[in-house]
């Protein structure tokens, strides 16, 4: 099964963490050259590869001779400005030895939450791949502030996987994979080579493991795996510093942790709604509306709304929660928070009477809603046409 998954994957996203790319003397050129050679090997086997890289801030710190942590946002942004150029130069030189070109793509969250810009990014990446150029993606740390940050590059890679319609995501880190216990605390810790479903036990196993470099620990990687597998994409956590790790994975060797994809998953657009858009408010559903959305794939009608939190406008993303506060779905609302408060609990036939107009029968149409309740079977449709 493992070999079959890797054989079938034609478009592969490789995320390379800071802990893999850096050593005591800054960027680890030996490891980078080793990974580049492996990626070129995959290209020669007919694979398209997209890289999500970390390392800009760490590279900048080393260039400046800074040994302690950077505390302020301007310090981190300035270090990224210095380090990103060096990082790309190292990649460009390493790939250039094989006659392979690379293209830099720097993103912020706002590039992906805006649908038009999201599709522009998608089209750019597809064009680079068509030209046989390897896209190298990083967060634009120099301009990113908390409101538009991804959080870490594990999240960026999860979102990028959806953008490029990846067949496989490989997250290269500084440990062997996911363990059942923290290997730094327990000599009995064993690596979990296969995860069929991300259960509470799996998430708990991830909470105690961290990486010394970068912002994303194992918890972040498992959260990214959960998102990616929801989109029908297998996800691997593997040791990036290990020689020929990518070759070994594609040869079917049992290394790292493989997370199997779900069989019933979200479409590309609904994945964008569920995991890329940030909610501007909450709408609480009654049990009838909850059942209609989960069991029947229905739209949210005003009659099923019992409470509204936050201030949002028409077209904003909102979370739909049950009366216990559990998130059931995310969607794009047809009415503002003020309007929903006025029509909640009422039938759709009364909307015009209450508001003086009626643009839609639904507060959120099912086509603009993604169910994220874990017990729900979310069916994935065909991949999105390019540029739409």
Coordinates of C-alpha atoms in Angstrom, one line a residue:
X1 CA 0.0 0.0 0.0
X2 CA 2.8 2.4 1.0
X3 CA 4.6 1.8 -2.3
X4 CA 1.4 2.2 -4.3
X5 CA 0.7 5.6 -2.7
X6 CA 4.1 6.9 -3.6
X7 CA 4.0 5.5 -7.1
X8 CA 0.7 7.1 -7.9
X9 CA 1.7 10.5 -6.6
X10 CA 2.6 12.7 -9.6
X11 CA 2.5 16.1 -7.9
X12 CA 4.4 16.2 -4.6
X13 CA 4.7 18.9 -2.0
X14 CA 7.9 18.7 0.1
X15 CA 7.9 20.9 3.2
X16 CA 11.4 21.4 4.7
X17 CA 11.6 22.7 8.2
X18 CA 14.1 25.0 9.8
X19 CA 15.5 22.2 12.0
X20 CA 16.4 20.3 8.8
X21 CA 17.9 23.2 6.9
X22 CA 20.0 24.7 9.7
X23 CA 22.9 23.6 11.8
X24 CA 25.3 25.2 14.3
X25 CA 26.9 27.3 11.5
X26 CA 23.7 28.5 9.9
X27 CA 22.3 26.9 6.7
X28 CA 23.4 23.2 6.5
X29 CA 24.6 23.2 2.9
X30 CA 25.4 19.5 2.9
X31 CA 21.8 18.6 3.9
X32 CA 20.3 21.1 1.3
X33 CA 22.5 19.7 -1.5
X34 CA 21.5 16.1 -0.4
X35 CA 17.8 17.0 -0.5
X36 CA 18.2 18.8 -3.9
X37 CA 19.8 15.7 -5.4
X38 CA 16.9 13.6 -4.1
X39 CA 14.3 16.0 -5.5
X40 CA 16.0 16.0 -8.9
X41 CA 15.9 12.2 -8.8
X42 CA 12.2 12.4 -8.2
X43 CA 11.8 14.8 -11.2
X44 CA 13.7 12.3 -13.3
X45 CA 11.1 9.7 -12.3
X46 CA 8.3 11.9 -13.6
X47 CA 7.3 13.7 -10.4
X48 CA 6.4 17.4 -10.2
X49 CA 7.8 18.8 -7.0
X50 CA 6.8 22.0 -5.1
X51 CA 8.9 23.0 -2.1
X52 CA 7.6 24.9 1.0
X53 CA 10.7 26.0 2.8
X54 CA 11.5 27.5 6.2
X55 CA 14.9 28.9 7.2
X56 CA 14.8 32.6 6.2
X57 CA 14.9 34.0 9.7
X58 CA 17.4 31.4 11.0
X59 CA 19.6 32.2 8.0
X60 CA 19.4 36.0 8.6
X61 CA 20.2 35.5 12.3
X62 CA 23.3 33.6 11.5
X63 CA 24.4 36.1 8.9
X64 CA 24.2 38.9 11.5
X65 CA 25.9 36.8 14.2
X66 CA 22.9 36.8 16.5
X67 CA 22.8 33.8 18.8
X68 CA 19.9 34.5 21.1
X69 CA 16.2 34.5 20.2
X70 CA 14.6 37.4 18.3
X71 CA 11.9 38.9 20.5
X72 CA 10.2 41.6 18.5
X73 CA 8.3 41.3 15.2
X74 CA 10.5 44.0 13.4
X75 CA 13.6 41.9 14.4
X76 CA 12.2 38.8 12.9
X77 CA 11.0 40.6 9.8
X78 CA 14.5 42.2 9.3
X79 CA 16.2 38.9 9.8
X80 CA 13.9 37.3 7.2
X81 CA 14.7 40.1 4.8
X82 CA 18.4 39.3 5.1
X83 CA 18.0 35.5 5.2
X84 CA 15.5 34.9 2.4
X85 CA 17.9 36.1 -0.3
X86 CA 20.7 33.9 0.9
X87 CA 18.3 30.9 1.3
X88 CA 17.1 31.3 -2.3
X89 CA 20.7 31.7 -3.6
X90 CA 21.7 28.4 -1.9
X91 CA 18.7 26.6 -3.4
X92 CA 19.3 28.2 -6.9
X93 CA 23.0 27.2 -6.8
X94 CA 22.2 23.6 -5.7
X95 CA 19.5 23.0 -8.3
X96 CA 21.6 24.9 -10.9
X97 CA 24.2 22.1 -10.9
X98 CA 21.5 19.9 -12.4
X99 CA 20.2 22.5 -14.9
X100 CA 17.0 23.0 -12.9
X101 CA 15.5 26.4 -12.4
X102 CA 13.7 27.5 -9.2
X103 CA 11.0 30.2 -8.7
X104 CA 10.5 32.1 -5.4
X105 CA 6.9 32.6 -4.2
X106 CA 6.4 34.5 -1.0
X107 CA 2.9 34.4 0.5
X108 CA 0.8 35.9 3.4
X109 CA -2.5 34.6 4.6
X110 CA -4.3 37.5 2.9
X111 CA -3.0 36.2 -0.4
X112 CA -5.0 33.1 0.1
X113 CA -8.2 34.3 1.9
X114 CA -9.0 36.5 -1.1
X115 CA -10.4 34.2 -3.7
X116 CA -9.1 36.1 -6.7
X117 CA -5.6 36.3 -5.3
X118 CA -5.8 32.6 -4.3
X119 CA -6.5 31.7 -7.9
X120 CA -3.8 34.0 -9.1
X121 CA -1.3 32.1 -6.9
X122 CA -2.7 28.8 -8.2
X123 CA -2.3 29.8 -11.8
X124 CA 1.3 31.1 -11.2
X125 CA 2.3 27.8 -9.5
X126 CA 0.7 25.8 -12.3
X127 CA 2.6 27.8 -14.9
X128 CA 5.9 27.3 -13.1
X129 CA 5.3 23.6 -13.0
X130 CA 4.4 23.6 -16.7
X131 CA 7.8 25.3 -17.4
X132 CA 9.5 22.6 -15.3
X133 CA 10.6 25.1 -12.8
X134 CA 10.5 24.1 -9.1
X135 CA 8.4 26.6 -7.0
X136 CA 10.0 27.4 -3.7
X137 CA 7.4 28.8 -1.3
X138 CA 7.8 30.6 2.0
X139 CA 5.8 32.9 4.1
X140 CA 6.6 36.6 3.4
X141 CA 7.9 37.1 6.9
X142 CA 9.1 40.6 6.1
X143 CA 5.6 42.0 5.8
X144 CA 3.5 39.4 7.7
X145 CA 2.0 40.5 11.0
X146 CA 0.0 38.4 13.4
X147 CA -3.3 39.2 11.6
X148 CA -2.0 37.8 8.3
X149 CA 0.4 35.1 9.4
X150 CA -0.2 31.4 8.8
X151 CA 1.1 30.6 12.2
X152 CA 3.8 28.3 10.9
X153 CA 4.9 26.7 7.7
X154 CA 3.1 23.5 8.5
X155 CA -0.1 25.4 8.0
X156 CA 1.3 27.1 4.9
X157 CA 2.2 23.7 3.4
X158 CA -1.3 22.3 4.2
X159 CA -2.9 25.3 2.4
X160 CA -0.5 25.0 -0.5
X161 CA -1.3 21.4 -1.0
X162 CA -4.9 22.4 -1.8
X163 CA -3.7 25.2 -4.1
X164 CA -1.6 22.9 -6.3
X165 CA -3.9 19.8 -6.1
X166 CA -1.1 17.8 -4.6
X167 CA -1.1 14.0 -4.7
X168 CA 1.2 13.7 -1.7
X169 CA 2.7 15.9 1.1
X170 CA 6.0 15.1 2.7
X171 CA 6.9 17.1 5.8
X172 CA 10.6 16.8 6.5
X173 CA 11.6 17.5 10.1
X174 CA 14.3 16.7 12.6
X175 CA 12.8 13.6 14.1
X176 CA 12.0 10.1 12.7
X177 CA 8.2 10.6 12.7
X178 CA 5.3 10.5 15.1
X179 CA 6.0 8.5 18.3
X180 CA 3.5 7.0 20.7
X181 CA 5.3 8.8 23.5
X182 CA 7.8 11.6 23.7
X183 CA 11.1 9.9 22.7
X184 CA 13.1 12.4 24.8
X185 CA 11.3 11.3 27.9
X186 CA 10.6 7.6 27.4
X187 CA 13.0 4.9 26.2
X188 CA 10.0 2.8 25.4
X189 CA 8.7 5.3 22.8
X190 CA 8.0 3.7 19.4
X191 CA 7.5 5.3 16.1
X192 CA 4.0 5.0 14.5
X193 CA 4.6 4.2 10.9
X194 CA 1.0 4.2 9.7
X195 CA -2.0 6.3 10.9
X196 CA -5.3 5.3 9.3
X197 CA -7.3 7.9 11.3
X198 CA -6.2 10.8 13.4
X199 CA -7.9 9.9 16.7
X200 CA -7.7 11.7 20.0
X201 CA -4.9 9.3 21.0
X202 CA -2.9 10.3 18.0
X203 CA -3.4 14.0 18.7
X204 CA -2.4 13.5 22.4
X205 CA 0.8 11.7 21.3
X206 CA 1.7 14.7 19.2
X207 CA 1.2 17.3 22.0
X208 CA 4.3 16.4 23.9
X209 CA 6.8 16.4 21.0
X210 CA 8.4 19.6 19.9
X211 CA 11.2 20.8 17.6
X212 CA 14.0 23.0 18.9
X213 CA 14.1 25.2 15.8
X214 CA 11.3 27.0 14.1
X215 CA 7.7 27.5 15.2
X216 CA 6.0 24.2 14.3
X217 CA 6.2 21.2 16.7
X218 CA 4.6 17.8 16.2
X219 CA 1.2 19.1 17.3
X220 CA 1.3 21.5 14.4
X221 CA 2.4 18.8 11.9
X222 CA -0.4 16.5 13.0
X223 CA -2.9 19.3 12.7
X224 CA -1.7 19.9 9.1
X225 CA -2.0 16.2 8.4
X226 CA -5.6 16.3 9.6
X227 CA -6.4 19.1 7.2
X228 CA -4.5 17.6 4.2
X229 CA -6.0 14.1 4.6
X230 CA -9.5 15.7 4.7
X231 CA -8.7 16.9 1.2
X232 CA -7.9 13.3 0.1
X233 CA -4.1 13.7 0.1
X234 CA -1.7 11.3 1.9
X235 CA 0.6 13.0 4.4
X236 CA 4.1 11.9 5.5
X237 CA 6.3 13.1 8.4
X238 CA 9.9 12.0 7.9
X239 CA 13.4 12.7 9.0
X240 CA 14.8 15.3 6.6
X241 CA 18.5 15.0 7.6
X242 CA 18.6 11.3 6.8
X243 CA 20.6 10.5 3.7
X244 CA 18.4 9.7 0.6
X245 CA 15.2 10.0 2.7
X246 CA 13.1 11.0 -0.4
X247 CA 14.5 8.2 -2.5
X248 CA 13.8 5.7 0.3
X249 CA 10.3 6.8 0.7
X250 CA 9.5 6.5 -3.0
X251 CA 11.2 3.1 -3.0
X252 CA 8.6 2.0 -0.5
X253 CA 10.8 1.8 2.6
X254 CA 9.0 2.0 5.9
X255 CA 10.3 5.3 7.1
X256 CA 8.6 8.1 8.9
X257 CA 4.9 8.2 9.6
X258 CA 2.3 7.9 6.8
X259 CA -1.2 9.4 7.3
X260 CA -3.7 7.8 5.0
X261 CA -6.2 10.1 3.3
X262 CA -9.9 10.1 4.0
X263 CA -12.1 8.4 1.4
X264 CA -14.9 11.0 1.6
X265 CA -13.4 14.4 1.6
X266 CA -13.9 18.1 0.8
X267 CA -13.7 19.7 -2.6
X268 CA -10.9 22.2 -3.2
X269 CA -13.2 25.2 -2.8
X270 CA -14.8 23.8 0.4
X271 CA -11.4 23.0 1.8
X272 CA -10.5 26.7 1.2
X273 CA -13.6 27.7 3.1
X274 CA -13.0 25.3 5.9
X275 CA -9.3 25.8 6.5
X276 CA -8.1 29.0 4.8
X277 CA -10.7 31.5 5.6
X278 CA -10.8 32.9 9.1
X279 CA -14.2 33.2 10.7
X280 CA -15.6 36.7 11.4
X281 CA -18.3 35.5 13.8
X282 CA -20.4 32.5 15.0
X283 CA -23.9 31.4 14.3
X284 CA -25.4 28.9 16.8
X285 CA -27.7 26.2 15.3
X286 CA -30.6 24.4 16.9
X287 CA -30.6 20.5 16.8
X288 CA -32.8 20.5 13.7
X289 CA -30.5 22.7 11.7
X290 CA -27.5 20.7 12.9
X291 CA -29.0 17.5 11.7
X292 CA -30.1 19.0 8.3
X293 CA -26.5 20.2 7.6
X294 CA -24.7 17.0 8.9
X295 CA -27.1 14.3 7.7
X296 CA -28.7 15.8 4.6
X297 CA -26.1 18.3 3.4
X298 CA -28.7 21.1 3.7
X299 CA -28.3 24.9 3.7
X300 CA -28.7 26.9 6.9
X301 CA -32.1 28.6 7.1
X302 CA -32.9 31.4 9.5
X303 CA -35.4 29.2 11.3
X304 CA -32.4 27.1 12.5
X305 CA -30.5 29.9 14.1
X306 CA -30.7 30.5 17.8
X307 CA -27.8 32.9 18.4
X308 CA -25.3 35.2 16.7
X309 CA -21.9 36.3 17.9
X310 CA -19.6 38.9 16.4
X311 CA -20.1 41.5 13.8
X312 CA -19.8 40.3 10.2
X313 CA -20.9 41.5 6.7
X314 CA -22.5 39.8 3.7
X315 CA -19.9 37.5 2.2
X316 CA -17.9 37.0 5.3
X317 CA -16.8 33.6 6.6
X318 CA -18.5 32.5 9.8
X319 CA -18.5 29.4 12.0
X320 CA -21.6 27.4 12.6
X321 CA -21.7 25.9 16.0
X322 CA -24.1 23.7 17.9
X323 CA -25.6 24.6 21.3
X324 CA -22.6 23.1 23.1
X325 CA -20.2 25.3 21.1
X326 CA -18.8 22.5 18.9
X327 CA -18.0 23.8 15.4
X328 CA -20.2 22.0 12.8
X329 CA -19.4 23.9 9.7
X330 CA -17.9 27.0 8.2
X331 CA -19.6 29.0 5.5
X332 CA -19.9 32.3 3.6
X333 CA -22.9 34.2 4.9
X334 CA -25.6 35.7 2.7
X335 CA -26.7 38.2 5.4
X336 CA -24.9 40.4 7.9
X337 CA -24.8 39.7 11.6
X338 CA -27.3 42.5 12.2
X339 CA -29.7 41.0 9.6
X340 CA -29.3 37.5 10.9
X341 CA -30.2 38.6 14.4
X342 CA -33.4 40.1 13.1
X343 CA -34.5 37.0 11.1
X344 CA -33.1 34.2 13.3
X345 CA -35.8 31.7 14.3
X346 CA -38.1 32.8 11.5
X347 CA -39.2 31.1 8.3
X348 CA -37.6 32.2 5.1
X349 CA -41.0 33.4 3.9
X350 CA -40.9 36.1 6.6
X351 CA -37.5 37.5 5.6
X352 CA -38.9 40.2 3.3
X353 CA -41.5 41.2 5.9
X354 CA -38.9 41.6 8.6
X355 CA -36.1 43.2 6.6
X356 CA -38.0 44.9 3.8
X357 CA -36.2 42.8 1.2
X358 CA -35.1 39.2 0.6
X359 CA -31.9 38.5 -1.3
X360 CA -31.8 34.8 -0.3
X361 CA -33.8 32.1 1.4
X362 CA -30.8 30.8 3.2
X363 CA -28.4 32.4 5.7
X364 CA -25.7 30.2 4.2
X365 CA -26.2 28.1 1.1
X366 CA -24.9 24.6 1.2
X367 CA -22.7 25.3 -1.8
X368 CA -20.9 27.9 0.3
X369 CA -20.6 25.7 3.4
X370 CA -18.0 23.2 4.4
X371 CA -18.9 20.7 7.1
X372 CA -16.0 20.2 9.5
X373 CA -17.7 18.1 12.2
X374 CA -15.4 15.1 12.4
X375 CA -18.0 12.4 12.3
X376 CA -19.4 13.8 9.1
X377 CA -18.5 12.1 5.8
X378 CA -17.5 14.9 3.5
X379 CA -17.4 13.9 -0.1
X380 CA -14.8 15.3 -2.4
X381 CA -15.8 16.2 -5.9
X382 CA -13.5 16.5 -8.9
X383 CA -10.5 18.8 -8.8
X384 CA -11.1 22.4 -9.5
X385 CA -10.5 23.5 -13.1
X386 CA -7.4 25.7 -13.3
X387 CA -8.1 29.4 -13.1
X388 CA -11.7 29.1 -11.8

